[in-house]
PDB file of C-alpha atoms in Angstrom:
ATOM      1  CA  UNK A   1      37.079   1.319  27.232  1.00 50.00           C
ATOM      2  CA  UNK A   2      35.303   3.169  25.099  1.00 56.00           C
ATOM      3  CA  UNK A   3      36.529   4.004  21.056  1.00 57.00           C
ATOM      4  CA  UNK A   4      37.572   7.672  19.966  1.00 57.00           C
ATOM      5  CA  UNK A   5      34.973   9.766  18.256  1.00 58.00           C
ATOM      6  CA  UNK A   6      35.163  11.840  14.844  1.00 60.00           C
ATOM      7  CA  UNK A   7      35.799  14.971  17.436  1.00 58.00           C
ATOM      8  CA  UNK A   8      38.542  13.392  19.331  1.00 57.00           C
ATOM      9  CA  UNK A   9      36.890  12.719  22.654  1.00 54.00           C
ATOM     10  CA  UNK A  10      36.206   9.654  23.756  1.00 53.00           C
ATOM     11  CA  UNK A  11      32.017   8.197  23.702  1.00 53.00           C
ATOM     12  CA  UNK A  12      31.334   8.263  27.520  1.00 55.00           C
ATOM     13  CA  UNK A  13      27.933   6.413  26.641  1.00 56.00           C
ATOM     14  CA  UNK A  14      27.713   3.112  25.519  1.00 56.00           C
ATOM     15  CA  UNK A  15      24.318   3.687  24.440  1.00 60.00           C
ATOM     16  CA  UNK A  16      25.926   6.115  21.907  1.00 60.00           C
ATOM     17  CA  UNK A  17      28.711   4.118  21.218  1.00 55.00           C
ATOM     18  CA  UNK A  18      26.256   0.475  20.175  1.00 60.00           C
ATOM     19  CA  UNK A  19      23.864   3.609  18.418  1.00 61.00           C
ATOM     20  CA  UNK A  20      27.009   4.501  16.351  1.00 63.00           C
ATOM     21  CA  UNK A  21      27.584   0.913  15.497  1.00 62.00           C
ATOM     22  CA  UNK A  22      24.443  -0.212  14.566  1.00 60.00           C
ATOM     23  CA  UNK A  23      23.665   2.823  11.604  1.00 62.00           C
ATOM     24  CA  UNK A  24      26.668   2.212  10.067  1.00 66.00           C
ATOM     25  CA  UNK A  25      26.163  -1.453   9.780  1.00 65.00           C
ATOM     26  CA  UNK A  26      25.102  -3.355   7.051  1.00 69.00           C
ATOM     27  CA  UNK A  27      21.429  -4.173   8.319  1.00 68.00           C
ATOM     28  CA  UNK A  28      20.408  -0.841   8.428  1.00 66.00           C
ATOM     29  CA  UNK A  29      21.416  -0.852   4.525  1.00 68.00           C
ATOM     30  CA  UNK A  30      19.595  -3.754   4.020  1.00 70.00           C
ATOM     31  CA  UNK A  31      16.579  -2.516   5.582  1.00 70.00           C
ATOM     32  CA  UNK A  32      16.368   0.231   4.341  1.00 72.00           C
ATOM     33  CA  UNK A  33      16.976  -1.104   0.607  1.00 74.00           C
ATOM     34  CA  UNK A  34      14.369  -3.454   1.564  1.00 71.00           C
ATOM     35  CA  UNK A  35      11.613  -0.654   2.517  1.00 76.00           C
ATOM     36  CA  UNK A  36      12.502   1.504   0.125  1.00 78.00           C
ATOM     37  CA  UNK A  37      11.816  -1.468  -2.963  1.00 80.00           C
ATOM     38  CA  UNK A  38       8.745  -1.876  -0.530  1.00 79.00           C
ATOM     39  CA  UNK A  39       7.920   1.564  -1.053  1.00 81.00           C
ATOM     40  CA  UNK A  40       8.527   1.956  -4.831  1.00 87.00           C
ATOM     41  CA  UNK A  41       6.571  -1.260  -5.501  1.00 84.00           C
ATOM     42  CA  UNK A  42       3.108   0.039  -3.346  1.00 79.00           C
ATOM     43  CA  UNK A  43       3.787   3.625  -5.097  1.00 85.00           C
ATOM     44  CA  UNK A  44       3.619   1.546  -8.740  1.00 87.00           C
ATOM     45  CA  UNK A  45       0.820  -0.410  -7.411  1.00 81.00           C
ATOM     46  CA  UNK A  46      -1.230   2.686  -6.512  1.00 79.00           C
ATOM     47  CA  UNK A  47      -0.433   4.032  -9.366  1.00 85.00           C
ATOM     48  CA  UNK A  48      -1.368   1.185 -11.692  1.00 85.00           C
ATOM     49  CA  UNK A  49      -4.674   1.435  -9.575  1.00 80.00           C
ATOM     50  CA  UNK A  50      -5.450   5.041  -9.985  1.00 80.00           C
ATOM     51  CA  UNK A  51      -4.747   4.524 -13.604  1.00 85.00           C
ATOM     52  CA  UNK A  52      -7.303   1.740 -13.898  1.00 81.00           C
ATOM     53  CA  UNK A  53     -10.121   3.520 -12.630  1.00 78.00           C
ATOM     54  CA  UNK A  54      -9.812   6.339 -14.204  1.00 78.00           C
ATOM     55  CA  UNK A  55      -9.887   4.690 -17.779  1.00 83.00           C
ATOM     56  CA  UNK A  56     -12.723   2.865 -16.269  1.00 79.00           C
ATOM     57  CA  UNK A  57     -14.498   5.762 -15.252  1.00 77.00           C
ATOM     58  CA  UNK A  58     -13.898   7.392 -18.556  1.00 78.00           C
ATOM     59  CA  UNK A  59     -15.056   4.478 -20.699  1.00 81.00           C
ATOM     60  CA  UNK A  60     -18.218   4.419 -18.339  1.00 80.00           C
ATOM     61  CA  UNK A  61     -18.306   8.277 -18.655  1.00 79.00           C
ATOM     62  CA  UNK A  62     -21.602   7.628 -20.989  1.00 79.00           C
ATOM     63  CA  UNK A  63     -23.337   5.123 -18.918  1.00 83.00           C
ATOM     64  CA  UNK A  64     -22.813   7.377 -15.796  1.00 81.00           C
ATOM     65  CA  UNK A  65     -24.397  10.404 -17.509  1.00 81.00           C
ATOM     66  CA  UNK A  66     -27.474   8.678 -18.464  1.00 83.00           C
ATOM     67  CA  UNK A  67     -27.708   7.307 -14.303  1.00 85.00           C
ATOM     68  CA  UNK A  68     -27.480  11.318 -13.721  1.00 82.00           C
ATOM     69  CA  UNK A  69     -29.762  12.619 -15.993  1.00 83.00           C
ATOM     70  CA  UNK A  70     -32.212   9.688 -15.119  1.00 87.00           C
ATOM     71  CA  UNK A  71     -32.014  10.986 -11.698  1.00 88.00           C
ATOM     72  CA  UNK A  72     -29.222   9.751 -10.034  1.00 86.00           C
ATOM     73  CA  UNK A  73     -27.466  12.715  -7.558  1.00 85.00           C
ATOM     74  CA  UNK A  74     -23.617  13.059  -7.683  1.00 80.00           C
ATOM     75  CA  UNK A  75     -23.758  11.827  -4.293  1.00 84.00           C
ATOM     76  CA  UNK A  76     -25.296   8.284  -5.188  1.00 89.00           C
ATOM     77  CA  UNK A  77     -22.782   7.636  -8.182  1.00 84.00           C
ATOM     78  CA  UNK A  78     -19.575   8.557  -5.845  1.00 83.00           C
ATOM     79  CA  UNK A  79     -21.268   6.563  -3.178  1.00 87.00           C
ATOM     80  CA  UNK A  80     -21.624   3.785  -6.028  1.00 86.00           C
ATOM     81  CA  UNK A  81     -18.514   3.830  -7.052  1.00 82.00           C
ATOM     82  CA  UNK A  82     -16.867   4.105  -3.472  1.00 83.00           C
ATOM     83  CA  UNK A  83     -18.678   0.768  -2.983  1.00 86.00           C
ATOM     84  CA  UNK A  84     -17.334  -0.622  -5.807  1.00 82.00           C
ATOM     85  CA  UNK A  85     -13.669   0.120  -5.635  1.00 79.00           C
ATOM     86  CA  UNK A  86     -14.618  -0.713  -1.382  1.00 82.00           C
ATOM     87  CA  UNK A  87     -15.496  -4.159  -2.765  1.00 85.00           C
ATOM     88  CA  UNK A  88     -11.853  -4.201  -5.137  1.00 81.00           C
ATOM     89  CA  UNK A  89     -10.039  -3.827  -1.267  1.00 80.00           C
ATOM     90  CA  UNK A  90     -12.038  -6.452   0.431  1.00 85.00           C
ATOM     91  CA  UNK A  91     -11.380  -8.511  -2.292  1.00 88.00           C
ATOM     92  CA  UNK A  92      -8.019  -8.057  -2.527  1.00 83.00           C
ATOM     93  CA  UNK A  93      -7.826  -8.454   1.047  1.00 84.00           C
ATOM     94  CA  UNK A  94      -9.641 -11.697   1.197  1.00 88.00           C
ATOM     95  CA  UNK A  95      -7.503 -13.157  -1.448  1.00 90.00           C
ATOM     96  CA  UNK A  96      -3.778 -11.526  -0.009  1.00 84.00           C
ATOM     97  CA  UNK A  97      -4.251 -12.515   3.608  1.00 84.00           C
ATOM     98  CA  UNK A  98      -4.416 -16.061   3.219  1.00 88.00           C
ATOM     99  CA  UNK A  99      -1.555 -15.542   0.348  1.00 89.00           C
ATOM    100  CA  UNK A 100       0.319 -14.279   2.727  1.00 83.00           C
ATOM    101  CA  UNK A 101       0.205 -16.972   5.748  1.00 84.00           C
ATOM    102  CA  UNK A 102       0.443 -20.105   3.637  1.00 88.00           C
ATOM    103  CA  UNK A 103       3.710 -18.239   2.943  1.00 85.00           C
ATOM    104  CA  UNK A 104       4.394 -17.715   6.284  1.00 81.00           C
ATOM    105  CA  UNK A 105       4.193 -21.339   6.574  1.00 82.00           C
ATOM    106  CA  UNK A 106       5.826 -22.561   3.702  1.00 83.00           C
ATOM    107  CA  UNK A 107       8.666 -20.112   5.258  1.00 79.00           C
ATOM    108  CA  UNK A 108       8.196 -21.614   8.593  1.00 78.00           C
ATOM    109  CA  UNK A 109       8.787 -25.184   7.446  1.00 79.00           C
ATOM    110  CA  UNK A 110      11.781 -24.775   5.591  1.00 76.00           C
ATOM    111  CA  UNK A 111      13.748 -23.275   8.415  1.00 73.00           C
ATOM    112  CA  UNK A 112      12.293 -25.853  10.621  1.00 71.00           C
ATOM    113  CA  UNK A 113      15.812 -26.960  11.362  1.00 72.00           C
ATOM    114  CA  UNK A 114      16.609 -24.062  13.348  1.00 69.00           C
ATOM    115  CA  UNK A 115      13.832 -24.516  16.117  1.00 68.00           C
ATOM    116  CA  UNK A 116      12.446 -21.350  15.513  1.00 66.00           C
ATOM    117  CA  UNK A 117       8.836 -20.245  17.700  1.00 71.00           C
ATOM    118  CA  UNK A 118       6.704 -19.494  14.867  1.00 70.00           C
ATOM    119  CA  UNK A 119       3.642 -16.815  15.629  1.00 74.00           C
ATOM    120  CA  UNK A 120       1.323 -15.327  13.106  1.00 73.00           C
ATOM    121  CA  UNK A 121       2.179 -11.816  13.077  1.00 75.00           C
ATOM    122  CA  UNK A 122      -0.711 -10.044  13.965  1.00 78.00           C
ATOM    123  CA  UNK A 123       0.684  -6.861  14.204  1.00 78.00           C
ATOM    124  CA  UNK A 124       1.878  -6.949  10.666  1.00 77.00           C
ATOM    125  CA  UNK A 125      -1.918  -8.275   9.374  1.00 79.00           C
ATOM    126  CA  UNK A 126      -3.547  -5.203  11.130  1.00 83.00           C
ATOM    127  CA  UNK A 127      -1.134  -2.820   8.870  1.00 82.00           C
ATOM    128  CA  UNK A 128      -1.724  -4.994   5.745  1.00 79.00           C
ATOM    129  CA  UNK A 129      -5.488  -4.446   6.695  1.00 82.00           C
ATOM    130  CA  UNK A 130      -4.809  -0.881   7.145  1.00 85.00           C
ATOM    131  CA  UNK A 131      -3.009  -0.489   3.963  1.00 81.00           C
ATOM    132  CA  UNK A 132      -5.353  -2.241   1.792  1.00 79.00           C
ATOM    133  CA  UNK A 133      -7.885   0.082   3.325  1.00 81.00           C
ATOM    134  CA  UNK A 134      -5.871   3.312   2.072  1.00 81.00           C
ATOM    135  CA  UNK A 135      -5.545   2.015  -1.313  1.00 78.00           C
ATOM    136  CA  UNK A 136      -8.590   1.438  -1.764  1.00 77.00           C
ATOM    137  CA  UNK A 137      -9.711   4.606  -0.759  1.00 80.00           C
ATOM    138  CA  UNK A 138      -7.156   7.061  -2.233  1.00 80.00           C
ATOM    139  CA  UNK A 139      -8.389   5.975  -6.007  1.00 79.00           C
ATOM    140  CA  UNK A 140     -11.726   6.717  -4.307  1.00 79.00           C
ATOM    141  CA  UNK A 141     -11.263  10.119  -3.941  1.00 82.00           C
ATOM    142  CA  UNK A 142      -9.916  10.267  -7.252  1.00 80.00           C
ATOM    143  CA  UNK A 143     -12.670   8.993  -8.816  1.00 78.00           C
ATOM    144  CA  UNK A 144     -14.919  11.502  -6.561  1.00 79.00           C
ATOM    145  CA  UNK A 145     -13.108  14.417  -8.236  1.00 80.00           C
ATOM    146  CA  UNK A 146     -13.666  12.944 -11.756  1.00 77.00           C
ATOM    147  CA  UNK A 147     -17.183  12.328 -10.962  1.00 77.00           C
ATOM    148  CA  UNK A 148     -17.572  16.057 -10.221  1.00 77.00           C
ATOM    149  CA  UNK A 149     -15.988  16.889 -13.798  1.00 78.00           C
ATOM    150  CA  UNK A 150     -18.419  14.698 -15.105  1.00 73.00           C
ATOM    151  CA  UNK A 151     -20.624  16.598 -18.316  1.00 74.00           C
ATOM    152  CA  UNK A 152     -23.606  14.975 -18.557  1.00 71.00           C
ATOM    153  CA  UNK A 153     -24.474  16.318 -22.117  1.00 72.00           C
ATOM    154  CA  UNK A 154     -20.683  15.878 -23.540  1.00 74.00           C
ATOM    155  CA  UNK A 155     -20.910  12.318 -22.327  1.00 70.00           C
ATOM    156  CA  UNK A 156     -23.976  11.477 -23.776  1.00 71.00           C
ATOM    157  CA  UNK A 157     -23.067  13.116 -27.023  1.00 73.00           C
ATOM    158  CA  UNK A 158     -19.640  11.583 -26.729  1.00 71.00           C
ATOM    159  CA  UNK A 159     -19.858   8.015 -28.011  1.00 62.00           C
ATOM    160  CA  UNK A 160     -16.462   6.991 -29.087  1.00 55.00           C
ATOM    161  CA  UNK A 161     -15.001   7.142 -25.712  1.00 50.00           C
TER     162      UNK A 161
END
C-alpha cells in the first residue's frame, strides 16, 4: 500500500512516494550543508585571490607603466599577467592533485575493514581541473580591467604606492 499524501489521496507512484522520502531525509540536509560550506569556502577563496592580485597589481602599478611607456601594448602586459596568474593555477594544481589522492588513500586505508573497491575518481579530478582553471581565470579578467585603468603618467609620478 501506498501512504496518504498532504492532499488526502493516496501516492499511486512509488517513484513519487521513495522521491518524497528521500528530500525530506536527513542526507539531503547533509549534502546540502556540505555543498553549501563547499560553496562559501571556494567563494572566500576567490575572493582572497581577487584581493591578492589586485594589491599586487597596484603595488606593481609603477613598474607596469614604465613596461608601457617603454613600449609594451596593453595587450602584452594582460597577456603577461594572464600567464602569470595561468602559472598560479597550474601550480596550484600540481601541488592539490596529488594532495588530494594521498588523501584518498590515507581514507582508503583506514576503512580498509569494510572491503570497500577503491577507484580514483576521475570524474571528480576532471572538475577539480576544471575549477582550478576558472579561478584562475576569473582574477584574470579582473586584472585585464585594472590593466585598462592603468595611468601611465599617475603611476610613474605616483611613488608611494
Amino acid at each position: 500500500t501506498f501512504p496518504l499524501m498532504d492532499n488526502g489521496f493516496y501516492s499511486c507512484s512509488k517513484t513519487i512516494w521513495q522521491r518524497d522520502v528521500y528530500f525530506t531525509s536527513d542526507e539531503v540536509l547533509k549534502i546540502a550543508l556540505g555543498f553549501g560550506v563547499i560553496l562559501i569556502i571556494a567563494v572566500f577563496v576567490l575572493m582572497s585571490i581577487i584581493n591578492n592580485i589586485s594589491t599586487s597589481v597596484r603595488l606593481r602599478g609603477r613598474e607596469l607603466a614604465v613596461l608601457q611607456s617603454s613600449g609594451m601594448t596593453a595587450g602584452q602586459i594582460r597577456t603577461m599577467l594572464t600567464s602569470e596568474n595561468a602559472a598560479f593555477g597550474i601550480i596550484a594544481w600540481l601541488i592539490g592533485i596529488p594532495f588530494i589522492l594521498h588523501l584518498l588513500i590515507a581514507v582508503k586505508s583506514d576503512f580498509e575493514w569494510y572491503s570497500l573497491d577503491f577507484k580514483i575518481p576521475c570524474d571528480m579530478l576532471a572538475v577539480a581541473t576544471i575549477m582550478v582553471a576558472l579561478v584562475a581565470l576569473i582574477p584574470a579578467i579582473h586584472v585585464n580591467s585594472l590593466v585598462n585603468k592603468l595611468n601611465i603618467i599617475e603611476s610613474i609620478r605616483n611613488r608611494n604606492v
